[in-house]
Amino acid sequence: MTVQDVDPATVDQLRGDFHGAIHTPRDADYERQREIFNAMIESRPAAIADCADVDDIRRALDFARDQGLEVAVRGGGHSVAGAGLVDGGLVIDMRRFNRVTVEPQTRLATAGGGTRWGEFDGAGRPYKLATTGGRVSTTGVAGLTLGGGSGWLERKWGLACDSLVSIDLVTASGGRVTADAERNPELFWALHGGGGNFGIATSLTFRLHELPEFSMALLLWPAARGRAVAGEYRDFIAGAPDEISGGLMYLTGPPEDFVPAELVDKLCCAVLVTFMGNESELRELIRPLLGLRPAGQLITDIDYADMQSLLDDPPGYRNYWSAEHMAELPDEALDRFCARAYDMPVPSPAQHALLPWGGAVSANGVGAAMSDRAVPWVVHPLGLWSDPATDESAIRWVRELRADMRPWTTGAVYLNFIGDEGHDRVVAGYGDDNYRRLARVKAEYDPDNVFNRWHDIVPTTTPGRSAATPTPTGT
């Protein structure tokens, strides 16, 4: 299907009943509307339905079905795999669904399906309430949560999906469904990591937690010191409380006041430590790291919502990411991890990251839709660069890092951290048993596989098993 295959007059008929806006290649703002985070994704939809309400979503789905158009759903637009666009199809754009309401007495927050984490965290700020969100403010709440939801608060409160109380969906048939622990519980389970495979999330309600204090430390060394730093950081995390999170990463030295001039635009090793407490307590906890005499350091109390936007991934770059779950992190693994950092694109916003899990990520993972949440470490190379001529070398760096880590990996993967790496990697994100269970849920809510853009789960049914009837919330 190409953009020329849809009759403009037919699209105009959709416009007539639409409360939002329809954007096609004929419109002056089409190019701006189709922009997403990853500049490597060049898909050109036949139309973008900028939905104002649930009725618009249902009209758009009807239109796509009548015209035989493939559907993509855009929330925050941050998907590195480009799930929010589809070539020649219809994009259901959720960005107007960005209202957040907070109930401080019950510690609940409800966010529209197009909300970004910066908006969500800002709404909780006046009440000193928060929940695990993404590592940057520009990530969509729905996309991150439905895929699991890794973030700076996860070792204490679990992934974002662990604080999910309920979710409202529009299904592929246009039906409205609420999923929680009592209503459609099998669907609710599937939405804890199964992504956008089951419907369009119009609102999500979360349990909030008190966060009266927050602080951070960003420590920087020349890359040559990286191996010594990595060993000390591994030992530090082994004894750290769950209130501590962050990561070790190689990156380009930024042009900030705390960074020595000789490290700006050079490959550096950095440690980020986030702490659910105050600066003085943090300084005491990170004393072993400070003993390594970082060349640059920023240690401060900071509002959590401000911290969320401090390391925002810049849009408009070419992106290639991947990840591996690490069963262990022996010296040889650290040797290989640190050596491979010299192949990353520099200067660039790329990161060669090692993230600690454990704590509530592991404790809350029993029975979860995602596989292997009990791993202590995740290796996560994030390739971002601007020149297409760098594509080959940057992608090779990411893939070779994965190969370097293979002797210590479990085979599982957190799917929000990767692009399109094939069906086997999708199954690895869930494990065989979970994937089969998810495929049965998919068959109940999306038997025609309308929602197939995010790490697709293919709908299947078990012989002799009849599909359950979802409990609707309205018509």
Coordinates of N, CA and C in Angstrom, one line a residue, residues 236-389:
F236 N 29.8 -1.6 44.2 CA 29.0 -0.6 44.9 C 27.5 -1.0 44.8
I237 N 27.1 -1.4 43.7 CA 25.7 -1.8 43.5 C 25.3 -3.1 44.3
A238 N 26.3 -4.0 44.4 CA 26.0 -5.2 45.1 C 25.6 -4.9 46.6
G239 N 26.1 -3.9 47.2 CA 25.7 -3.5 48.5 C 24.8 -2.3 48.7
A240 N 24.3 -1.8 47.6 CA 23.5 -0.6 47.6 C 22.0 -0.9 48.0
P241 N 21.4 0.0 48.7 CA 19.9 -0.2 49.0 C 19.1 0.0 47.7
D242 N 17.9 -0.5 47.8 CA 17.0 -0.4 46.6 C 16.6 1.0 46.3
E243 N 16.8 1.9 47.2 CA 16.6 3.3 46.9 C 17.6 3.9 45.9
I244 N 18.7 3.2 45.6 CA 19.7 3.6 44.7 C 19.5 2.9 43.3
S245 N 19.6 3.8 42.3 CA 19.5 3.2 40.9 C 20.5 4.0 40.1
G246 N 20.4 3.9 38.8 CA 21.3 4.7 37.9 C 21.9 3.8 36.9
G247 N 23.2 4.0 36.6 CA 23.9 3.1 35.6 C 25.3 3.6 35.4
L248 N 26.1 2.7 34.8 CA 27.4 3.1 34.3 C 27.3 3.2 32.8
M249 N 27.9 4.2 32.2 CA 27.8 4.3 30.8 C 29.0 5.1 30.2
Y250 N 29.4 4.7 29.0 CA 30.4 5.5 28.3 C 29.5 6.4 27.4
L251 N 30.0 7.6 27.3 CA 29.3 8.7 26.5 C 30.3 9.8 26.1
T252 N 29.8 10.7 25.3 CA 30.5 11.8 24.9 C 30.5 12.9 25.9
G253 N 31.6 13.4 26.4 CA 31.7 14.4 27.4 C 30.9 15.6 27.0
P254 N 29.9 16.0 27.8 CA 29.0 17.1 27.4 C 29.6 18.5 27.7
P255 N 29.2 19.5 27.0 CA 29.8 20.9 27.3 C 29.1 21.5 28.5
E256 N 29.3 21.0 29.7 CA 28.7 21.5 30.9 C 29.8 22.0 31.8
D257 N 29.3 22.9 32.7 CA 30.3 23.5 33.6 C 31.1 22.5 34.5
F258 N 30.5 21.4 34.8 CA 31.2 20.5 35.7 C 32.2 19.5 34.9
V259 N 32.2 19.7 33.6 CA 33.0 18.8 32.8 C 34.3 19.5 32.4
P260 N 35.5 19.0 32.7 CA 36.7 19.6 32.3 C 36.8 19.8 30.7
A261 N 37.4 20.9 30.3 CA 37.4 21.2 28.9 C 38.0 20.1 28.0
E262 N 39.0 19.4 28.6 CA 39.7 18.4 27.8 C 38.9 17.2 27.6
L263 N 37.7 17.0 28.3 CA 36.9 15.9 28.2 C 35.7 16.2 27.3
V264 N 35.4 17.4 27.0 CA 34.3 17.8 26.1 C 34.5 17.2 24.7
D265 N 33.4 16.5 24.3 CA 33.4 15.9 22.9 C 34.4 14.7 22.8
K266 N 34.8 14.2 24.0 CA 35.7 13.0 24.0 C 35.0 11.8 24.7
L267 N 35.4 10.6 24.4 CA 34.8 9.5 25.0 C 35.1 9.5 26.5
C268 N 34.1 9.4 27.3 CA 34.2 9.4 28.8 C 33.5 8.2 29.4
C269 N 33.9 7.8 30.6 CA 33.1 6.9 31.4 C 32.4 7.7 32.5
A270 N 31.1 7.4 32.6 CA 30.3 8.1 33.6 C 29.5 7.1 34.5
V271 N 29.3 7.5 35.7 CA 28.4 6.8 36.6 C 27.3 7.8 37.0
L272 N 26.1 7.3 36.8 CA 24.9 8.1 37.3 C 24.3 7.3 38.5
V273 N 24.2 8.0 39.6 CA 23.6 7.4 40.8 C 22.4 8.3 41.1
T274 N 21.2 7.6 41.1 CA 20.0 8.3 41.6 C 19.6 7.8 43.0
F275 N 19.1 8.6 43.8 CA 18.8 8.2 45.2 C 17.5 8.8 45.7
M276 N 16.7 8.0 46.3 CA 15.5 8.4 46.9 C 15.7 8.9 48.3
G277 N 16.5 10.0 48.4 CA 16.9 10.6 49.7 C 17.7 11.9 49.4
N278 N 18.3 12.4 50.4 CA 19.0 13.7 50.2 C 20.4 13.7 49.8
E279 N 21.0 14.8 49.4 CA 22.4 14.9 48.9 C 23.4 14.4 49.9
S280 N 23.3 14.8 51.2 CA 24.3 14.4 52.2 C 24.3 12.9 52.4
E281 N 23.1 12.3 52.4 CA 23.1 10.8 52.5 C 23.7 10.2 51.3
L282 N 23.4 10.7 50.1 CA 24.0 10.2 48.9 C 25.5 10.3 48.9
R283 N 26.0 11.4 49.3 CA 27.5 11.5 49.3 C 28.1 10.4 50.2
E284 N 27.5 10.1 51.3 CA 28.0 9.1 52.1 C 28.0 7.7 51.4
L285 N 26.9 7.4 50.8 CA 26.7 6.2 50.1 C 27.7 6.0 49.0
I286 N 28.0 7.0 48.2 CA 28.9 6.9 47.1 C 30.4 7.2 47.4
R287 N 30.7 7.2 48.6 CA 32.1 7.5 49.0 C 33.1 6.6 48.2
P288 N 32.8 5.3 48.0 CA 33.8 4.5 47.3 C 34.0 5.0 45.9
L289 N 33.0 5.5 45.2 CA 33.1 6.0 43.9 C 33.8 7.3 43.9
L290 N 33.6 8.1 44.9 CA 34.3 9.4 44.9 C 35.8 9.2 45.2
G291 N 36.1 8.0 45.8 CA 37.5 7.7 46.1 C 38.3 7.5 44.8
L292 N 37.6 7.3 43.7 CA 38.3 7.1 42.4 C 38.5 8.5 41.7
R293 N 38.3 9.5 42.4 CA 38.6 10.9 42.0 C 38.1 11.2 40.6
P294 N 36.8 11.3 40.5 CA 36.2 11.7 39.1 C 36.7 13.0 38.7
A295 N 36.9 13.1 37.4 CA 37.4 14.4 36.8 C 36.3 15.5 36.8
G296 N 35.1 15.0 36.7 CA 34.0 16.0 36.8 C 32.9 15.3 37.6
Q297 N 32.2 16.2 38.4 CA 31.1 15.6 39.2 C 30.0 16.7 39.4
L298 N 28.8 16.2 39.4 CA 27.6 17.0 39.7 C 26.8 16.2 40.7
I299 N 26.7 16.6 42.0 CA 26.0 16.0 43.0 C 25.1 17.0 43.7
T300 N 23.8 16.6 43.7 CA 22.9 17.7 44.1 C 21.5 17.1 44.5
D301 N 20.8 17.7 45.4 CA 19.4 17.5 45.5 C 18.7 18.0 44.3
I302 N 17.7 17.2 43.8 CA 17.0 17.6 42.6 C 15.6 17.1 42.6
D303 N 14.6 17.9 42.1 CA 13.3 17.4 42.0 C 13.2 16.2 41.0
Y304 N 12.5 15.1 41.4 CA 12.5 14.0 40.5 C 12.0 14.3 39.1
A305 N 11.0 15.2 39.0 CA 10.5 15.5 37.6 C 11.6 16.2 36.8
D306 N 12.4 17.0 37.5 CA 13.5 17.7 36.8 C 14.6 16.7 36.4
M307 N 14.9 15.7 37.3 CA 15.8 14.7 37.0 C 15.4 13.9 35.7
Q308 N 14.1 13.7 35.5 CA 13.6 12.9 34.4 C 13.9 13.6 33.1
S309 N 14.0 14.9 33.1 CA 14.3 15.6 31.8 C 15.8 16.0 31.6
L310 N 16.6 15.6 32.6 CA 18.0 16.0 32.6 C 18.8 15.3 31.5
L311 N 18.4 14.1 31.2 CA 19.2 13.3 30.3 C 18.3 12.9 29.1
D312 N 17.4 13.8 28.7 CA 16.5 13.5 27.6 C 17.3 13.1 26.3
D313 N 16.9 12.1 25.6 CA 17.4 11.7 24.3 C 17.0 12.8 23.3
P314 N 17.9 13.4 22.6 CA 17.5 14.4 21.6 C 16.8 13.8 20.4
P315 N 15.7 14.3 19.9 CA 15.0 13.8 18.7 C 15.8 14.2 17.5
G316 N 15.4 13.5 16.4 CA 16.0 13.8 15.1 C 17.2 13.1 14.7
Y317 N 17.8 12.3 15.6 CA 19.0 11.5 15.3 C 18.6 10.1 14.7
R318 N 19.5 9.5 14.0 CA 19.4 8.1 13.6 C 19.6 7.2 14.8
N319 N 18.8 6.2 15.0 CA 18.9 5.4 16.2 C 18.9 3.9 15.9
Y320 N 19.8 3.2 16.7 CA 19.8 1.8 16.7 C 20.1 1.3 18.1
W321 N 19.2 0.6 18.8 CA 19.4 0.2 20.1 C 19.3 -1.3 20.2
S322 N 19.9 -1.8 21.3 CA 19.6 -3.2 21.6 C 19.9 -3.4 23.1
A323 N 19.8 -4.7 23.6 CA 19.9 -4.9 25.0 C 20.1 -6.4 25.2
E324 N 20.7 -6.8 26.3 CA 20.9 -8.2 26.8 C 20.7 -8.2 28.3
H325 N 20.0 -9.3 28.7 CA 20.0 -9.6 30.2 C 21.2 -10.4 30.6
M326 N 21.8 -9.9 31.7 CA 23.1 -10.5 32.1 C 22.8 -11.4 33.4
A327 N 23.1 -12.7 33.3 CA 23.0 -13.6 34.4 C 24.0 -13.3 35.5
E328 N 25.2 -12.8 35.0 CA 26.3 -12.5 36.0 C 27.2 -11.4 35.3
L329 N 28.1 -10.9 36.0 CA 28.9 -9.8 35.5 C 30.4 -10.0 36.0
P330 N 31.0 -11.1 35.6 CA 32.4 -11.4 36.0 C 33.4 -10.4 35.4
D331 N 34.6 -10.5 35.8 CA 35.7 -9.5 35.4 C 35.8 -9.6 33.8
E332 N 35.8 -10.8 33.2 CA 35.9 -10.9 31.8 C 34.8 -10.2 31.1
A333 N 33.6 -10.2 31.6 CA 32.5 -9.5 31.0 C 32.7 -8.0 31.0
L334 N 33.2 -7.5 32.2 CA 33.5 -6.1 32.3 C 34.6 -5.7 31.3
D335 N 35.6 -6.6 31.2 CA 36.7 -6.3 30.3 C 36.2 -6.1 28.9
R336 N 35.3 -7.0 28.4 CA 34.8 -6.9 27.1 C 33.9 -5.7 26.9
F337 N 33.0 -5.4 27.9 CA 32.1 -4.3 27.9 C 32.9 -3.0 27.7
C338 N 33.9 -2.8 28.5 CA 34.7 -1.6 28.5 C 35.5 -1.4 27.2
A339 N 36.0 -2.5 26.7 CA 36.8 -2.4 25.5 C 35.9 -2.1 24.3
R340 N 34.7 -2.6 24.2 CA 33.9 -2.3 23.1 C 33.4 -0.9 23.0
A341 N 33.4 -0.2 24.1 CA 33.0 1.2 24.1 C 33.7 2.1 23.1
Y342 N 35.0 1.7 22.8 CA 35.8 2.5 21.9 C 35.3 2.5 20.5
D343 N 34.3 1.6 20.2 CA 33.7 1.5 18.8 C 32.5 2.3 18.7
M344 N 32.0 3.0 19.7 CA 30.7 3.7 19.6 C 31.0 5.1 18.9
P345 N 30.0 5.6 18.3 CA 30.1 6.9 17.6 C 30.4 8.1 18.6
V346 N 31.5 8.8 18.4 CA 31.9 9.9 19.3 C 32.4 11.0 18.4
P347 N 32.0 12.3 18.5 CA 31.0 12.7 19.5 C 29.6 12.4 18.9
S348 N 28.7 12.1 19.9 CA 27.3 11.8 19.5 C 26.5 11.7 20.8
P349 N 25.2 11.6 20.8 CA 24.4 11.4 22.0 C 24.3 9.9 22.4
A350 N 25.1 9.1 21.7 CA 25.0 7.6 22.0 C 25.5 7.3 23.4
Q351 N 25.0 6.2 23.9 CA 25.4 5.7 25.3 C 25.7 4.2 25.2
H352 N 26.7 3.8 25.9 CA 27.1 2.4 26.0 C 26.9 2.0 27.5
A353 N 25.7 1.5 27.8 CA 25.2 1.6 29.2 C 25.1 0.2 29.8
L354 N 25.3 0.2 31.1 CA 25.2 -1.0 32.0 C 24.2 -0.6 33.1
L355 N 23.0 -1.2 33.2 CA 22.0 -0.8 34.1 C 21.8 -1.9 35.2
P356 N 21.7 -1.5 36.4 CA 21.4 -2.5 37.5 C 19.9 -2.7 37.6
W357 N 19.5 -4.0 37.7 CA 18.1 -4.3 38.1 C 18.1 -4.8 39.5
G358 N 17.4 -5.9 39.8 CA 17.4 -6.4 41.1 C 16.3 -5.6 41.9
G359 N 16.3 -5.8 43.2 CA 15.3 -5.1 44.1 C 13.9 -5.5 43.7
A360 N 13.0 -4.5 43.6 CA 11.6 -4.8 43.3 C 11.4 -5.2 41.8
V361 N 12.3 -5.0 40.9 CA 12.2 -5.5 39.6 C 12.1 -7.0 39.6
S362 N 13.0 -7.6 40.4 CA 13.0 -9.0 40.6 C 11.9 -9.5 41.4
A363 N 11.7 -8.9 42.6 CA 10.7 -9.3 43.5 C 9.3 -9.3 42.9
N364 N 8.9 -8.4 42.1 CA 7.6 -8.2 41.5 C 7.5 -9.0 40.2
G365 N 8.5 -9.7 39.8 CA 8.5 -10.3 38.5 C 7.9 -11.7 38.4
V366 N 7.6 -12.3 39.5 CA 7.0 -13.6 39.6 C 5.6 -13.6 38.9
G367 N 5.4 -14.4 37.9 CA 4.1 -14.5 37.2 C 3.9 -13.4 36.2
A368 N 4.9 -12.5 36.0 CA 4.8 -11.4 35.0 C 4.8 -11.9 33.6
A369 N 4.3 -11.1 32.7 CA 4.2 -11.4 31.3 C 5.6 -11.4 30.7
M370 N 6.5 -10.6 31.2 CA 7.9 -10.5 30.7 C 8.7 -11.6 31.3
S371 N 9.7 -12.0 30.5 CA 10.6 -13.1 31.0 C 11.8 -12.5 31.7
D372 N 12.2 -13.3 32.7 CA 13.6 -13.2 33.3 C 13.8 -11.8 33.9
R373 N 12.9 -11.3 34.8 CA 13.1 -10.1 35.5 C 14.0 -10.2 36.6
A374 N 14.5 -11.4 37.0 CA 15.3 -11.6 38.1 C 16.8 -11.3 37.8
V375 N 17.1 -10.9 36.6 CA 18.6 -10.7 36.3 C 19.1 -9.5 37.0
P376 N 20.4 -9.5 37.4 CA 20.9 -8.4 38.1 C 21.4 -7.2 37.3
W377 N 21.6 -7.5 36.0 CA 22.2 -6.4 35.1 C 21.6 -6.5 33.7
V378 N 21.5 -5.3 33.1 CA 21.1 -5.3 31.7 C 22.1 -4.4 30.9
V379 N 22.6 -5.0 29.9 CA 23.5 -4.2 29.0 C 22.7 -3.5 27.9
H380 N 22.8 -2.2 27.7 CA 21.9 -1.5 26.8 C 22.7 -0.5 26.0
P381 N 23.2 -0.9 24.8 CA 23.8 0.1 23.9 C 22.7 0.9 23.2
L382 N 22.8 2.3 23.3 CA 21.9 3.2 22.6 C 22.6 3.9 21.5
G383 N 22.5 3.5 20.3 CA 23.2 4.2 19.2 C 22.3 5.4 18.7
L384 N 22.9 6.6 18.8 CA 22.3 7.8 18.2 C 23.4 8.6 17.5
W385 N 23.1 8.9 16.2 CA 24.1 9.6 15.4 C 23.4 10.3 14.3
S386 N 24.0 11.2 13.6 CA 23.4 12.1 12.6 C 23.7 11.7 11.2
D387 N 24.9 11.2 10.9 CA 25.3 11.0 9.5 C 25.0 9.6 9.0
P388 N 24.2 9.5 7.9 CA 23.9 8.2 7.4 C 25.1 7.3 7.1
A389 N 26.2 8.0 6.8 CA 27.5 7.3 6.5 C 28.0 6.5 7.7

